[in-house]
Tab-separated table of C-alpha atoms and ligand atoms in Angstrom:
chain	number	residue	atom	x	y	z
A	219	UNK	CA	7.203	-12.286	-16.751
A	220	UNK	CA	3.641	-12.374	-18.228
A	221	UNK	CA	2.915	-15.595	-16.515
A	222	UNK	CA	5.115	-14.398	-12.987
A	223	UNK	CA	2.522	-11.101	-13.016
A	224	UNK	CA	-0.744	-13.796	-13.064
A	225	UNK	CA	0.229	-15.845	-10.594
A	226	UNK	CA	0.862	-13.161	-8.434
A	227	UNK	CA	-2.748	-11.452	-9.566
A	228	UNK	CA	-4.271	-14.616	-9.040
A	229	UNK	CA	-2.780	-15.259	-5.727
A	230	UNK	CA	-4.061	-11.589	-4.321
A	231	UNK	CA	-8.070	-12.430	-5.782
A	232	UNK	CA	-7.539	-15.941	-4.302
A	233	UNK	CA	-6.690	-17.802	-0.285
A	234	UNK	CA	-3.471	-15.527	-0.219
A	235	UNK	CA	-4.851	-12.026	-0.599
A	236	UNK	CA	-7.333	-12.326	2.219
A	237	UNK	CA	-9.821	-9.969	2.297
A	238	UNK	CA	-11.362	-9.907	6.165
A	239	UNK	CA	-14.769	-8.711	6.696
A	240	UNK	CA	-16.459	-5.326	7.579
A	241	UNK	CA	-14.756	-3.121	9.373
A	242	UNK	CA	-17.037	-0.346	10.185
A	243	UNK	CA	-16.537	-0.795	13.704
A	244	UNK	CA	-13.398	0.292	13.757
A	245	UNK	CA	-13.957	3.788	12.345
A	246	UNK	CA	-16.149	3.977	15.743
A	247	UNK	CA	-13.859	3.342	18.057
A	248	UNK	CA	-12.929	6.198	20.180
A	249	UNK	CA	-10.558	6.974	22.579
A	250	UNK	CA	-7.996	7.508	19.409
A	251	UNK	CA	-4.357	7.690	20.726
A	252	UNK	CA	-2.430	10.689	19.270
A	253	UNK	CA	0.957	9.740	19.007
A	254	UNK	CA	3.513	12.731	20.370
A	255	UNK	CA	7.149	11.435	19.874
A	256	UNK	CA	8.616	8.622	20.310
A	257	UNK	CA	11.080	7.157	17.144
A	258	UNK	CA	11.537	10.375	14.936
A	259	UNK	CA	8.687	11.955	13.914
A	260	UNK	CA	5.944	9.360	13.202
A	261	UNK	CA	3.534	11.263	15.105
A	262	UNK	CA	3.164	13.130	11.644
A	263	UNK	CA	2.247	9.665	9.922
A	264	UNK	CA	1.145	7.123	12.446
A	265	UNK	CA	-1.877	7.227	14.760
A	266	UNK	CA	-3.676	4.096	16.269
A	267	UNK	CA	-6.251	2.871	18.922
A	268	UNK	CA	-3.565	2.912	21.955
A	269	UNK	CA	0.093	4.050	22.685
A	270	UNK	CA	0.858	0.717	22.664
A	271	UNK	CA	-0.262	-0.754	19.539
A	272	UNK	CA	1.667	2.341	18.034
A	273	UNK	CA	4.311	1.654	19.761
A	274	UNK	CA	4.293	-1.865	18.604
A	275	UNK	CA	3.774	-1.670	15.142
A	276	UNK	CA	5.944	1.432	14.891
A	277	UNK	CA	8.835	-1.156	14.583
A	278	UNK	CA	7.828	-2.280	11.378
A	279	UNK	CA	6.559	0.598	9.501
A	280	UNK	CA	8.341	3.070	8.289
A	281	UNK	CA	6.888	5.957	6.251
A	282	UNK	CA	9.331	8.681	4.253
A	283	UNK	CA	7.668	11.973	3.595
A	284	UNK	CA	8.860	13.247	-0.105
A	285	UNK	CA	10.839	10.022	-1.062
A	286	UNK	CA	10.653	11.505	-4.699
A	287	UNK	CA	10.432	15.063	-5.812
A	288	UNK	CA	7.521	16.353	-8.337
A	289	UNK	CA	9.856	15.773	-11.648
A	290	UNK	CA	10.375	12.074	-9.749
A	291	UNK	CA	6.580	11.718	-10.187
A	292	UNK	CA	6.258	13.607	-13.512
A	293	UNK	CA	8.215	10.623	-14.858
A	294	UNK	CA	6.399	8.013	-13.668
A	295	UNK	CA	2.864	9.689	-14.984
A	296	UNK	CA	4.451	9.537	-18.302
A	297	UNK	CA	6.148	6.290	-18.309
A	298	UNK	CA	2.915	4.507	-17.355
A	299	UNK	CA	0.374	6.601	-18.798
A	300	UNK	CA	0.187	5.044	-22.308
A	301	UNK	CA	-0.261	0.986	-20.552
A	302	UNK	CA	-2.562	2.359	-17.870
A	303	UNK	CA	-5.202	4.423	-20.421
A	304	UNK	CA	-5.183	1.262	-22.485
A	305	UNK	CA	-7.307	-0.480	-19.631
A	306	UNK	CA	-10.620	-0.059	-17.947
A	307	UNK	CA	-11.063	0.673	-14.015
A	308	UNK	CA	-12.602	-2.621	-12.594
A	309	UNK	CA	-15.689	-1.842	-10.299
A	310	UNK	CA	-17.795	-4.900	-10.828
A	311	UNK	CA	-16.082	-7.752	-8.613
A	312	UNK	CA	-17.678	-6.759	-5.183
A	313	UNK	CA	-15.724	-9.883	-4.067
A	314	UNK	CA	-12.547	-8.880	-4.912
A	315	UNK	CA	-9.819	-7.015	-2.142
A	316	UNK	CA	-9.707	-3.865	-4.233
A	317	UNK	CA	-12.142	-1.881	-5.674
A	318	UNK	CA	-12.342	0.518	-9.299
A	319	UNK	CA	-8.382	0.124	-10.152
A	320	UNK	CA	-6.797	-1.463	-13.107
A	321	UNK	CA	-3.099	-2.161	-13.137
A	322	UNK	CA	0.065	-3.349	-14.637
A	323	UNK	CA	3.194	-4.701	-14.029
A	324	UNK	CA	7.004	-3.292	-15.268
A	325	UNK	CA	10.139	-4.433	-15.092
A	326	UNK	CA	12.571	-2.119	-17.142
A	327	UNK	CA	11.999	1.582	-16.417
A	328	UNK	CA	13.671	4.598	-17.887
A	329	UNK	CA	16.524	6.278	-16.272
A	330	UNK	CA	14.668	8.519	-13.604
A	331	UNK	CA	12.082	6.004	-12.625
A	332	UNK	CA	14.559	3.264	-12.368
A	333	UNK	CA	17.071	4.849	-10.025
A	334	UNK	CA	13.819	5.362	-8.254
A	335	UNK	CA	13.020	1.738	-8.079
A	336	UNK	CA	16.814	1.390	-7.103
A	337	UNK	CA	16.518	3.778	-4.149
A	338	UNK	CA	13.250	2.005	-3.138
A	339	UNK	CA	14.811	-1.270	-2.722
A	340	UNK	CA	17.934	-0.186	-1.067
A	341	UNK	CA	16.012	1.828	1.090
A	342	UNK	CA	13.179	-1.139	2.024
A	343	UNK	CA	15.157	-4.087	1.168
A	344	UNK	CA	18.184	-6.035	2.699
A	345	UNK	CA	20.939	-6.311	-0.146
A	346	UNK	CA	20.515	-10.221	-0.120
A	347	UNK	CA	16.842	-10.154	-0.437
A	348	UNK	CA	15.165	-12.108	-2.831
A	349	UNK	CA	12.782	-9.654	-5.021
A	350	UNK	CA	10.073	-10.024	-6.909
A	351	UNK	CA	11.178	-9.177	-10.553
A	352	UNK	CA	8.259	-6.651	-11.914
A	353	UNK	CA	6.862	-3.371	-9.969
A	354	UNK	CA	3.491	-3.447	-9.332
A	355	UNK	CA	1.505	-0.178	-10.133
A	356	UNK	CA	-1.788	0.351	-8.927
A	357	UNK	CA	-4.237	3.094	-10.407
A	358	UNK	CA	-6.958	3.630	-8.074
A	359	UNK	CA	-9.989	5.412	-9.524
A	360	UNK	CA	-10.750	8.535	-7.174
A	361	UNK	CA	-13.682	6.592	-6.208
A	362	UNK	CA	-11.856	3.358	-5.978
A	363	UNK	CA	-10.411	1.657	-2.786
A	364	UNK	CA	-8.530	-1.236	-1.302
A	365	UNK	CA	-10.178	-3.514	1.496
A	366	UNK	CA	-8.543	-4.871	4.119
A	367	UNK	CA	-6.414	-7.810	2.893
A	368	UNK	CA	-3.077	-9.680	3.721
A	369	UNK	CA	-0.331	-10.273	1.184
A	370	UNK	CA	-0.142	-13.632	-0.523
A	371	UNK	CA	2.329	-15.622	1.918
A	372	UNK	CA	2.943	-17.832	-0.583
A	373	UNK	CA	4.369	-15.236	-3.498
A	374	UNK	CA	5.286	-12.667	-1.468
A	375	UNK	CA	7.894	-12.538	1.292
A	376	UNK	CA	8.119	-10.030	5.060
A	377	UNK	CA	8.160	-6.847	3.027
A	378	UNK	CA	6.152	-4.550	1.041
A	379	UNK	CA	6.833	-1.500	0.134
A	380	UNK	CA	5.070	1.282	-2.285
A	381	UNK	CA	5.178	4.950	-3.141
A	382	UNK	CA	2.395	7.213	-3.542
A	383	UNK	CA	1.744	9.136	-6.372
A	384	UNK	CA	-1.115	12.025	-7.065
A	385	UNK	CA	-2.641	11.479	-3.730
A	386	UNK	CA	-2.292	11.589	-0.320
A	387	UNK	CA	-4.513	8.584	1.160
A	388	UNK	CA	-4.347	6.913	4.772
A	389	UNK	CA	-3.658	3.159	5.015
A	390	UNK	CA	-5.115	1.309	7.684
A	391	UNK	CA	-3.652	-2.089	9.912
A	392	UNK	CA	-5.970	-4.022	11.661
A	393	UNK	CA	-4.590	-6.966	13.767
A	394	UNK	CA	-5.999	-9.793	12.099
A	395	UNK	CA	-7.144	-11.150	15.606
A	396	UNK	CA	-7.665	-8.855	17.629
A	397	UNK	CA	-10.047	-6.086	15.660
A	398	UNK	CA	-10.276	-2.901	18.013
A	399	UNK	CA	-5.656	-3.129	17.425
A	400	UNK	CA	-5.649	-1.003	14.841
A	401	UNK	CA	-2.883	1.859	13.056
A	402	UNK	CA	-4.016	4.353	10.326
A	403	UNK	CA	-0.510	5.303	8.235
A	404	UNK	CA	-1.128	9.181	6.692
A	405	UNK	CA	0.762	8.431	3.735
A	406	UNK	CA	1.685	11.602	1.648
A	407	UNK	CA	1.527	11.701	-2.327
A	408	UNK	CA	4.778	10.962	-3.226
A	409	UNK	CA	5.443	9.409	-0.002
A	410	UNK	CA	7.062	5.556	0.425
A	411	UNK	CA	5.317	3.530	2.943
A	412	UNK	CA	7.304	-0.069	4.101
A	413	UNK	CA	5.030	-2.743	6.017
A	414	UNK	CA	7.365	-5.652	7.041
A	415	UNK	CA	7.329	-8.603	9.361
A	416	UNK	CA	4.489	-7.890	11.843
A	417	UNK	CA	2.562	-5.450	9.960
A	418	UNK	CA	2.381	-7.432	6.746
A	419	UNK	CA	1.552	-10.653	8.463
A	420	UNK	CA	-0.379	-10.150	11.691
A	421	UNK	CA	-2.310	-7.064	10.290
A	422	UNK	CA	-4.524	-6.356	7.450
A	423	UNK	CA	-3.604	-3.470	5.558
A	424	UNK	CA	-6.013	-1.423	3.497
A	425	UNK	CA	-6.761	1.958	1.728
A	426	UNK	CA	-9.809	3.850	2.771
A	427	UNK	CA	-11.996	5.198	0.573
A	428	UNK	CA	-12.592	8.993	0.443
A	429	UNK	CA	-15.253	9.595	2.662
A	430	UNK	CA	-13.790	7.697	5.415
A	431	UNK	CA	-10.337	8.831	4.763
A	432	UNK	CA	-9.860	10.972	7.976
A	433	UNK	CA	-6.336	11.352	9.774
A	434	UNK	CA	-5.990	12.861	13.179
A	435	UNK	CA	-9.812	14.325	13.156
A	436	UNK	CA	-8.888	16.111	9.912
A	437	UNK	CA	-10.140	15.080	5.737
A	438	UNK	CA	-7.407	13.920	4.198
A	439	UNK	CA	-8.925	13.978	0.176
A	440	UNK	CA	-8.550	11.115	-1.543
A	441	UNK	CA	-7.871	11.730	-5.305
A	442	UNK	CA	-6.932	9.207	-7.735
A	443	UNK	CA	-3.701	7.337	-6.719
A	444	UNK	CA	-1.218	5.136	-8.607
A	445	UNK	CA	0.556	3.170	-6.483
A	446	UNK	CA	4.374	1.617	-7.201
A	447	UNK	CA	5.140	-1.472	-5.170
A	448	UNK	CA	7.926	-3.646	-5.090
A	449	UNK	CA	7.977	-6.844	-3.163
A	450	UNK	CA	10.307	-9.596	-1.788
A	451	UNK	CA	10.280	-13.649	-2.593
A	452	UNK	CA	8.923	-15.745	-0.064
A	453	UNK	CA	12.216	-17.613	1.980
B	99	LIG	C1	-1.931	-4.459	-2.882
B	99	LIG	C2	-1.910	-3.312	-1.936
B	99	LIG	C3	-1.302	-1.031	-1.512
B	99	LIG	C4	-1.030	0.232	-2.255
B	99	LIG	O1	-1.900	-4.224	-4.100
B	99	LIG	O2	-1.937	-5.616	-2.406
B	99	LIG	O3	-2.165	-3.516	-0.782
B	99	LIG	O4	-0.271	1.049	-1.728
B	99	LIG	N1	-1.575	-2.096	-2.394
B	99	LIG	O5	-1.566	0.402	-3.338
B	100	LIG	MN1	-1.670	-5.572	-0.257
């Protein structure tokens, strides 16, 4: 497991995490599209440059307000508490696709967490999927933050999918070709987001930092965030 949690480290500060240049542009575009129905309610979570490009990527994102419940999250804090503290926030790699986090990897959890991680993949994953053995958690420092990046294509499969904990934050797509195509996902503390298909391979996906992290003309605060993600195996 040790050596199945490197590769897949190695593969997101190497080719198959990309991490695409600077996108400062895009928090200038204007003429932001507000999205006002459509499929359910993801005018609550999902606002982009055009009707369109919502409209588009809207079939492969999904976000689910409250996917766990505060004791949900209590548990988590304290199963991963004692592995994160033993570890430093990394700040120094200005290279690297994320920014002040440290992390870990787990594969058995307790009884609340893992019928969690049960709902999670039941929820984001067909029953015949392929999935990558250990969660990833993510700590993000308060100050930390994730630039824009695609998967690994090569250790990861169509879908990704990660709950929020401590912090509401907004993730970002960004068509990898064509820049000014872009979705912002609100994404809730204790939220689940699910890119698949499209989103995780024709867009970047990110997580803004606090001062730019602004949803629908409002500050959305970005506090520290730990991040649970589960993934699928490549076909
Ligand atoms: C990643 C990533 C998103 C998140 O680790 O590759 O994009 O929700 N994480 O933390
Ligand atoms: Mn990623």
């Amino acid at each position: 497991m040790r050596l199945l949690f490197r590769v897949v480290q190695q593969a997101r500060r190497g080719t198959l995490l990309k991490t695409v240049g600077n996108f400062s542009t895009v928090s200038d575009v204007s003429g932001v599209h507000r999205d006002h129905g459509g499929k359910g309610d993801a005018s609550t979570w999902l606002c982009g440059s055009s009707s369109h490009i919502e409209e588009s990527v809207r079939n492969f994102v999904d976000v689910q307000v409250d996917f766990i419940n505060e004791e949900e999250e209590g548990a988590f804090l304290k199963e991963l508490d004692l592995s994160l503290k033993k570890k430093k926030y990394e700040f120094d790699h200005w290279d690297d696709a994320i920014h002040g986090f440290r992390e870990t990897e787990r594969v058995q959890w307790g009884a609340v967490c893992g019928a969690v991680i049960g709902r999670l993949r039941a929820h984001a994953f067909p029953q015949d999927d392929r999935l990558l053995g250990p969660v990833h958690v993510l700590d993000l420092d308060k100050a930390g933050y994730i630039k824009p990046h695609v998967d690994s294509v090569k250790f990861c499969g169509n879908t990704i999918a990660g709950i929020s904990l401590l912090s509401d934050s907004i993730m970002r797509l960004v068509h990898v070709d064509e820049k000014t195509h872009w979705v912002d996902l609100l994404l809730p503390r204790r939220s689940l987001y699910v890119l698949r298909d499209e989103a995780r391979y024709k867009f970047t996906h990110e997580i803004l930092k606090d001062a730019e992290s602004v949803f629908g003309g409002k500050h959305i605060p970005r506090h520290r965030r730990i991040s649970i993600i589960c993934r699928n195996l490549p076909e």
